[in-house]
Short mmCIF file of C-alpha atoms in Angstrom, two decimals:
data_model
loop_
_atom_site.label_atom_id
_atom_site.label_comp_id
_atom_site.label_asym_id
_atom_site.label_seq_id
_atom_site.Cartn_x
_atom_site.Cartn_y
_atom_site.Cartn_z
CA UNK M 5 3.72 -25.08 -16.58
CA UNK M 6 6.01 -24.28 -13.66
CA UNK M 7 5.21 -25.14 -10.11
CA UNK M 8 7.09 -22.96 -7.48
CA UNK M 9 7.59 -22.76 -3.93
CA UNK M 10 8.61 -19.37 -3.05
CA UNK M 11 9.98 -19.45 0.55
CA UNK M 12 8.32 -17.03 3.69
CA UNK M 13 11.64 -15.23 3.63
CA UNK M 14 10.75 -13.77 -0.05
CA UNK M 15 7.44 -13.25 0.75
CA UNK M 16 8.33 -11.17 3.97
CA UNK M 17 11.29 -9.74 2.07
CA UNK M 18 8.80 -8.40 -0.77
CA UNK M 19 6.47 -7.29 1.80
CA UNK M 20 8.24 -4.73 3.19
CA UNK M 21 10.61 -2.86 -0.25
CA UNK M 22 8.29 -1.13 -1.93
CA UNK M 23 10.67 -1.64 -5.21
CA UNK M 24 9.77 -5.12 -5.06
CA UNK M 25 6.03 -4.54 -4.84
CA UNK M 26 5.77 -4.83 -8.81
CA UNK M 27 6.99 -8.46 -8.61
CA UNK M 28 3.54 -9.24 -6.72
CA UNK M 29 1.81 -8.14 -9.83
CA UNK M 30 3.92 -10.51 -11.79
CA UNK M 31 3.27 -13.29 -9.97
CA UNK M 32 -0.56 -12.84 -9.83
CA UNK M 33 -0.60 -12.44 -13.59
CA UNK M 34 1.34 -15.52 -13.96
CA UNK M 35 -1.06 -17.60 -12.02
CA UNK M 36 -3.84 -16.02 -13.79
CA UNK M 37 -2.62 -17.02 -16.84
CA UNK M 38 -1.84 -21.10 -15.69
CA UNK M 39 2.21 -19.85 -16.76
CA UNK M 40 2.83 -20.56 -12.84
CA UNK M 41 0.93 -22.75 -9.55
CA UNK M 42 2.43 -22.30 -6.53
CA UNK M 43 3.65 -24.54 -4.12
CA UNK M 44 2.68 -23.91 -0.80
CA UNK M 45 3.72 -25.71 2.73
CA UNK M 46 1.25 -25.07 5.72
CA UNK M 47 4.91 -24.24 7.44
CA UNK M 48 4.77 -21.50 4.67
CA UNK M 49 1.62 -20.04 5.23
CA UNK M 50 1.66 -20.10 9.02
CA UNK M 51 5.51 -18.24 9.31
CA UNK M 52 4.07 -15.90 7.23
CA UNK M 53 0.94 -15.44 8.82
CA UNK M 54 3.16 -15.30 12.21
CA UNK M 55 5.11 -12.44 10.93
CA UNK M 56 2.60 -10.43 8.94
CA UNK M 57 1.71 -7.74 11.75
CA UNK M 58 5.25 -7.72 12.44
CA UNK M 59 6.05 -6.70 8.48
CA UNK M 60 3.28 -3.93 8.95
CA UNK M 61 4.17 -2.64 12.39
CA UNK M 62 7.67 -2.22 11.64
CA UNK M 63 7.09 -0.86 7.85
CA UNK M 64 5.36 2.13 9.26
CA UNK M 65 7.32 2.68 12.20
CA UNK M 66 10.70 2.89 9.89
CA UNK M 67 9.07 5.71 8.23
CA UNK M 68 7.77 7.62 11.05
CA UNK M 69 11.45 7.35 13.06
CA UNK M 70 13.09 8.60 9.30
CA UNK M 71 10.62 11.34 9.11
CA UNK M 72 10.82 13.01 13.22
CA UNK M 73 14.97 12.68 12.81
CA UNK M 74 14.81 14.50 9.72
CA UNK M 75 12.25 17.45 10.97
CA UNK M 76 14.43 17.51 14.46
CA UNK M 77 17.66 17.63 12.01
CA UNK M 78 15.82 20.44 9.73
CA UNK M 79 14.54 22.65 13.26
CA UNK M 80 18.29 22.92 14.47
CA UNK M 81 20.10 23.49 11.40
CA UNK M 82 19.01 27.12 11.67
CA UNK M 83 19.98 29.49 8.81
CA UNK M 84 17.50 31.16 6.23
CA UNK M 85 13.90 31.45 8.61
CA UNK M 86 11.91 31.50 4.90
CA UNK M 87 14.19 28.10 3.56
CA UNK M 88 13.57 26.90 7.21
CA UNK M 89 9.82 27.17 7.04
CA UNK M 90 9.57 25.79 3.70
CA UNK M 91 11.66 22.84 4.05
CA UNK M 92 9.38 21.81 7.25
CA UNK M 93 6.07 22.40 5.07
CA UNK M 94 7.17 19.66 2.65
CA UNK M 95 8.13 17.72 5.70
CA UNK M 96 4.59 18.40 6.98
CA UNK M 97 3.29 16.86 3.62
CA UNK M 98 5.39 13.74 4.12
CA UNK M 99 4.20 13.35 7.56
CA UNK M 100 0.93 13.24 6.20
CA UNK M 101 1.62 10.64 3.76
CA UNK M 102 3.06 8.50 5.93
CA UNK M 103 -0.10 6.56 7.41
CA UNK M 104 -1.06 6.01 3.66
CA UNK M 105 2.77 4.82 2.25
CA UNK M 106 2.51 2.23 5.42
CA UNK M 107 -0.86 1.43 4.54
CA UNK M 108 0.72 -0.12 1.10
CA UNK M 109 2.42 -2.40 2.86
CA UNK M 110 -0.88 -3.85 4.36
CA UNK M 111 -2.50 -4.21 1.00
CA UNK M 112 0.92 -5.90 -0.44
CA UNK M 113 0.30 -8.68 2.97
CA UNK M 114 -3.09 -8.96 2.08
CA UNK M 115 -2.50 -10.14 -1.43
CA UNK M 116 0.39 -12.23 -0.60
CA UNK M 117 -1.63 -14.34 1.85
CA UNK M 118 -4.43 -14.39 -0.65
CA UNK M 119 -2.45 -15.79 -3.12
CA UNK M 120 -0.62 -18.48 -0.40
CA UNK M 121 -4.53 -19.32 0.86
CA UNK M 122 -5.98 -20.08 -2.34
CA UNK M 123 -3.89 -22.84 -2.92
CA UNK M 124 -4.35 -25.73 -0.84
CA UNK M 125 -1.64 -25.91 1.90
CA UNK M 126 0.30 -29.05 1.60
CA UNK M 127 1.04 -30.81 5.30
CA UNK M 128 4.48 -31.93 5.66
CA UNK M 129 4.30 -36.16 5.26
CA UNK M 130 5.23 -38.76 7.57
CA UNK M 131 7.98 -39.63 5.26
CA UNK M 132 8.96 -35.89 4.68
CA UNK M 133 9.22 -35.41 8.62
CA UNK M 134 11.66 -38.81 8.89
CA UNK M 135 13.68 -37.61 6.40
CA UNK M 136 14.14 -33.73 7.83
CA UNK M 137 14.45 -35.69 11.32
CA UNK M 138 17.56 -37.48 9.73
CA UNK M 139 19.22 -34.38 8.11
CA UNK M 140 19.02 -33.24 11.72
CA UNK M 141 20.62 -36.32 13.28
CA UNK M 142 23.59 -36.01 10.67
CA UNK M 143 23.49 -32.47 10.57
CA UNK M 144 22.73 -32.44 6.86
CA UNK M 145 21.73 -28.72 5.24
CA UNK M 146 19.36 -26.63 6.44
CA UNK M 147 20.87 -28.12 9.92
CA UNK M 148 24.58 -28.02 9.57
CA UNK M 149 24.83 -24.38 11.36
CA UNK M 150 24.26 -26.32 14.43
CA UNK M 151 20.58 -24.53 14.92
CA UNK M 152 16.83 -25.75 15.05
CA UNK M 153 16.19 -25.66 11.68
CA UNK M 154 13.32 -28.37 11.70
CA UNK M 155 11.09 -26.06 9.65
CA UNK M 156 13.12 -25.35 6.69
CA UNK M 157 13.91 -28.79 6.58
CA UNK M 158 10.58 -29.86 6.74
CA UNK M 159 9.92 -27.34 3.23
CA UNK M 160 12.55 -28.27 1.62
CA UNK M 161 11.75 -32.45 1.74
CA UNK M 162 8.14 -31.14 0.88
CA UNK M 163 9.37 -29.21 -2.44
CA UNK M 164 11.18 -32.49 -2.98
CA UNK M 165 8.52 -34.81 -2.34
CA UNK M 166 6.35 -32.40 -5.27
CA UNK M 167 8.58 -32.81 -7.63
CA UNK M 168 9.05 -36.88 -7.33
CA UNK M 169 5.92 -37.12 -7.39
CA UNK M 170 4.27 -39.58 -10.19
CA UNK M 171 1.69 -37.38 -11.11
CA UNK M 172 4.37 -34.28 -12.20
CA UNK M 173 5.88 -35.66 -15.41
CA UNK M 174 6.26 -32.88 -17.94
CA UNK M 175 6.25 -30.16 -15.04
CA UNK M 176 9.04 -28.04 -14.28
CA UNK M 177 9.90 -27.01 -10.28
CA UNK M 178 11.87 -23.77 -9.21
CA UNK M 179 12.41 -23.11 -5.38
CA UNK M 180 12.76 -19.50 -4.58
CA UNK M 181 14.93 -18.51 -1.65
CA UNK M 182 16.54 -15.47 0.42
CA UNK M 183 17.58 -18.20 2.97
CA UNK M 184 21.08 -18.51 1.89
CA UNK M 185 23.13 -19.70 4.84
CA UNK M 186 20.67 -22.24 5.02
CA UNK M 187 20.01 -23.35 1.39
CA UNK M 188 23.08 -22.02 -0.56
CA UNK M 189 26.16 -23.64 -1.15
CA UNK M 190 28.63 -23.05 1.80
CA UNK M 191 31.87 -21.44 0.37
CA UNK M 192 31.41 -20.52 -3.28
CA UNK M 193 28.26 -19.48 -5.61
CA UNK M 194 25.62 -18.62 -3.68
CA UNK M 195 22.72 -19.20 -6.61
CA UNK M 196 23.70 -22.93 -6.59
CA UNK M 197 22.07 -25.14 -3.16
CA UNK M 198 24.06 -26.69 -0.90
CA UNK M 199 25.59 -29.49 -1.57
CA UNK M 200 23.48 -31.67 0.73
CA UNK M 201 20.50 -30.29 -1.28
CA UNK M 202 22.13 -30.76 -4.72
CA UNK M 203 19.97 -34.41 -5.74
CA UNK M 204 17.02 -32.28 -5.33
CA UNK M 205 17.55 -30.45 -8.23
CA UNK M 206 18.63 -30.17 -11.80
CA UNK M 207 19.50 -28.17 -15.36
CA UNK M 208 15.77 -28.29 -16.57
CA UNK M 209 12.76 -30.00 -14.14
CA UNK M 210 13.88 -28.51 -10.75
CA UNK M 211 15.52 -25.21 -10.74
CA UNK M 212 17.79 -23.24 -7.33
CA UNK M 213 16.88 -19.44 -7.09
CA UNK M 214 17.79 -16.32 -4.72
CA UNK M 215 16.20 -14.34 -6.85
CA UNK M 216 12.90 -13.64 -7.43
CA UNK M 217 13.27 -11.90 -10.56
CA UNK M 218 15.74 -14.47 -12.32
CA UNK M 219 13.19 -17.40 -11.38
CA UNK M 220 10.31 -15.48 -12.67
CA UNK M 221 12.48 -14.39 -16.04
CA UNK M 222 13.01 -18.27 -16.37
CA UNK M 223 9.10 -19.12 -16.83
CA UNK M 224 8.67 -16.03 -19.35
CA UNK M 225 11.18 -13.47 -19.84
CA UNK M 226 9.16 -11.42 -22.02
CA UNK M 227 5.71 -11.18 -19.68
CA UNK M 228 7.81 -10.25 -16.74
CA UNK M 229 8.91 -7.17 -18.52
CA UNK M 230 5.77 -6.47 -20.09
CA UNK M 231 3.77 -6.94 -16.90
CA UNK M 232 6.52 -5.03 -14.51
CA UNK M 233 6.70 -1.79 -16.73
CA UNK M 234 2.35 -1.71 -15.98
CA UNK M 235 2.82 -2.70 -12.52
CA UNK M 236 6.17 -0.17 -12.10
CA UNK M 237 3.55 2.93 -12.17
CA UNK M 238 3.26 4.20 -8.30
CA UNK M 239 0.89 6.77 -7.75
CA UNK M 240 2.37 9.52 -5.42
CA UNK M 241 -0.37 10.55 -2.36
CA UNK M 242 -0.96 14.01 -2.73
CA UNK M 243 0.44 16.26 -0.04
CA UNK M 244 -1.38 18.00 3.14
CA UNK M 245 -0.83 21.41 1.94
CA UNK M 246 -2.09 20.48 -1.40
CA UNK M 247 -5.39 18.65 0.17
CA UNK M 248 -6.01 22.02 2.63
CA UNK M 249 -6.13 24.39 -0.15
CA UNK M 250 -8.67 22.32 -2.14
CA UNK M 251 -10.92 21.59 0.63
CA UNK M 252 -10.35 25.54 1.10
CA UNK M 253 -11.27 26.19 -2.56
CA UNK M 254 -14.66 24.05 -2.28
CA UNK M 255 -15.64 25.38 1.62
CA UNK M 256 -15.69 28.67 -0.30
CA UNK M 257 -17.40 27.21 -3.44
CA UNK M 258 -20.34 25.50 -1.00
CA UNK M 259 -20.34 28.56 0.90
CA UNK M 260 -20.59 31.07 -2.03
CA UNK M 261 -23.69 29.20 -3.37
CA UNK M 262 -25.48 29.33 -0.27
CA UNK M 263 -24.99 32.86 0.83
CA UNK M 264 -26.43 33.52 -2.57
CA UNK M 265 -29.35 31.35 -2.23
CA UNK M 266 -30.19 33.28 0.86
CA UNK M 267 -29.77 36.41 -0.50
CA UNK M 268 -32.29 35.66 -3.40
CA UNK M 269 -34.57 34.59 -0.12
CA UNK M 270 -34.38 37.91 1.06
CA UNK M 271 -34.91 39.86 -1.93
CA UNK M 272 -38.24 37.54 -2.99
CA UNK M 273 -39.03 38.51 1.10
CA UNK M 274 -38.83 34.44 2.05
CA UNK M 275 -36.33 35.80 4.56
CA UNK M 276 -37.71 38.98 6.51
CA UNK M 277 -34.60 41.64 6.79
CA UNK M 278 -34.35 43.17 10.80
CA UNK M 279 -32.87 45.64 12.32
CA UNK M 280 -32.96 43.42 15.37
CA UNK M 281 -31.94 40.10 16.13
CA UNK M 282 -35.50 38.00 17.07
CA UNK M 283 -34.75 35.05 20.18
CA UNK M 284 -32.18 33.02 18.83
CA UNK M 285 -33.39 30.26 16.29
CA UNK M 286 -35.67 32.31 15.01
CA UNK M 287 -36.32 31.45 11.19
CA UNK M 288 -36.27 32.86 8.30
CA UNK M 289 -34.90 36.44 9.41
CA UNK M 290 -31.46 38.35 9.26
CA UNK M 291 -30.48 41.49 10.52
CA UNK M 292 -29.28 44.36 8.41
CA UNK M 293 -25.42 44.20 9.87
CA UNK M 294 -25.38 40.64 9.54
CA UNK M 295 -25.91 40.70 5.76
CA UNK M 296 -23.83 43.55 5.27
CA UNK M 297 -20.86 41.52 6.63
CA UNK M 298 -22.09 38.32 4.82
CA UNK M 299 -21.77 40.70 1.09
CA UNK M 300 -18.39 41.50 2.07
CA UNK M 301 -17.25 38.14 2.97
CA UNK M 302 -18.60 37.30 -0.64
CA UNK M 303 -16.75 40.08 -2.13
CA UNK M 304 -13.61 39.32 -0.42
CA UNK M 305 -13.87 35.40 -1.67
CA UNK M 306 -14.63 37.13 -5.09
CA UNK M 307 -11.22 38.49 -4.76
CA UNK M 308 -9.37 35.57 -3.39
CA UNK M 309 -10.92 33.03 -6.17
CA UNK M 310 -12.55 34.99 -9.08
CA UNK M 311 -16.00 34.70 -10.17
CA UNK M 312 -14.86 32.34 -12.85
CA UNK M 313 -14.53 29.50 -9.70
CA UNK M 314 -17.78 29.89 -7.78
CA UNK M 315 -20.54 28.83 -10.10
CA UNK M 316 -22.99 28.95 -11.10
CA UNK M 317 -23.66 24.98 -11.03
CA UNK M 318 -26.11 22.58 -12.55
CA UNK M 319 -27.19 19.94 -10.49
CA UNK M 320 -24.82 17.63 -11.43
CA UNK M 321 -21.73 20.24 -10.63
CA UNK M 322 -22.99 21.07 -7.66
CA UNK M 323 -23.16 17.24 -6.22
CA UNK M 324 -20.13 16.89 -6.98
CA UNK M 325 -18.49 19.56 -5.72
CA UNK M 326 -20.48 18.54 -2.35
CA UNK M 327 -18.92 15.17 -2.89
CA UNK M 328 -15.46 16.41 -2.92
CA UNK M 329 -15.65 18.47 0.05
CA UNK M 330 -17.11 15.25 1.84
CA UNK M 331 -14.37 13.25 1.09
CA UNK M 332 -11.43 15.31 1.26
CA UNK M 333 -13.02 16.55 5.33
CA UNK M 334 -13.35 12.53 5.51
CA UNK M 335 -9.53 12.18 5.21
CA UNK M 336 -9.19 15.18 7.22
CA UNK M 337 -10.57 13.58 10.30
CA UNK M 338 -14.28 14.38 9.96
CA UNK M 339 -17.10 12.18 9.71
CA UNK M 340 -18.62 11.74 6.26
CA UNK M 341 -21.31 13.92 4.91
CA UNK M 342 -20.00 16.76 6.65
CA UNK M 343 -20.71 19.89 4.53
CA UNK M 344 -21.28 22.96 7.52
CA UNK M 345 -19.84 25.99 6.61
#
């Protein structure tokens, strides 16, 4: 069993590169399968609760700036119109990903600060404070940059105070870091703590990392490959273009259907055929002209889509095609349910 504290900066850190989001699956699996218990300081939990919206502000505002220089870029390049016009389609398609890419990073928060709240937070003890207060006085690491670095200091003598702890023979430790001017030795190998750290750990119970990878590869080499090829899959949002032509496809398809169901209406005389329109919302009629241009707007979507594409359905067919036309208006901007054609 390995106990870890994995600092706020390497939660933040993770947060916001998306090539880092597999490690998150790592780490859940570990804890699901008792490999791993996390350590976690109410200091912890609240800088990382401080800096959440931060994290998911500034995730989708990076892609949003990266996206308008791009298209402004694209727009006064000039040159081929037809090259021109393409280019700022696709860009068109990324623009509409980009509320959905940002919205990843707002899941990956939310399951970080799952996994930090379902441990119990551990307050920082009376002893742990006196001792950080002292590494201030002498201006011991984290404090020897001549900064307020009370709350590091107050983690770090919390870490310590797990792993002398009676009750944690036959446990192993590993702190995880990104902190390294703080943590890391001054002039020389960043992976090994400073040197007013160094009696807080060791070669096997309590292990230094900067690296979340290297201290995860340490509990179980072998899972952390296994789990980070399933976890490495990322499932590309479709495009705007793409979504507009099926919700095109299935307007037609819904359409189609119905213009058929009301011309079986009028042939079984259900609908009465007029020469005149009757005062508008007048039931069950349709003038002549009106279904004349109603058969050649089914002939032309004929054309566009084959008769291969526009049923007939069973029941089953047809509620989902309804379905899909729901949802894909839904992420369009309507309301749900809405099916008018």
């Amino acid at each position: 069993m390995f106990k870890m504290l994995i600092d706020t900066s390497v939660w933040l850190d993770l947060a916001k590169d998306p090539k880092q989001h597999p490690l998150l699956g790592v780490v859940e699996q570990m804890i699901r399968q008792k490999l791993l218990t996390l350590i976690v300081p109410r200091i912890v939990l609240a800088e990382f609760q401080h800096n959440r919206d931060r994290i998911a502000k500034e995730s989708a505002k990076s892609l949003s700036t990266h996206f308008k220089l791009v298209k402004e870029a694209v727009g006064k390049a000039g040159g081929d119109t037809r090259k021109t016009k393409k280019t700022l389609s696709h860009l068109d398609d990324i623009n509409h990903k980009i509320p959905i890419i940002g919205g990843v990073a707002t899941s990956i928060l939310d399951r970080i600060e799952n996994l930090l709240t379902a441990t119990l937070a551990i307050e920082p003890s009376m002893a742990a404070k006196l001792r950080a207060t002292e590494r201030a006085i002498q201006r011991k690491a984290p404090f020897h940059h001549n900064k307020n670095s009370m709350a590091d200091a107050l983690i770090i003598e919390t870490y310590s105070e797990c792993v002398h702890d009676k009750s944690s023979t036959g446990t192993r430790f590993a702190f995880v870091t990104h902190n390294k001017s703080d943590f890391s030795t001054e002039n020389g190998n960043q992976k090994l703590p400073h040197a007013d750290l160094a009696n807080m750990f060791s070669k096997i119970k309590s292990l230094y990392f900067i690296n979340l990878p290297e201290a995860l590869r340490r509990i179980d080499p072998s899972f952390v490959t296994e789990v980070m090829f399933e976890y490495s899959f990322d499932q590309e949002p479709r495009g705007l273009h793409e979504i507009l032509k099926a919700e095109d496809l299935l307007f037609h398809q819904v359409w189609y259907n119905r213009h058929w169901n009301m011309r079986a209406k009028v042939e079984d005389g259900t609908i009465k055929l007029v020469d005149t329109p009757t005062h508008p919302g007048e039931p069950n009629t349709i003038t002549r002209d009106t279904l004349k241009l109603a058969i050649r707007a089914a002939q032309r979507t004929e054309r566009k889509y084959g008769k291969n594409k526009l049923g007939p359905w069973d029941d089953f067919e047809w509620g989902m095609i309804n379905g899909k036309l729901s949802a894909l208006r839904w992420v369009l901007g309507d309301e749900w349910d809405m099916l008018d054609t």
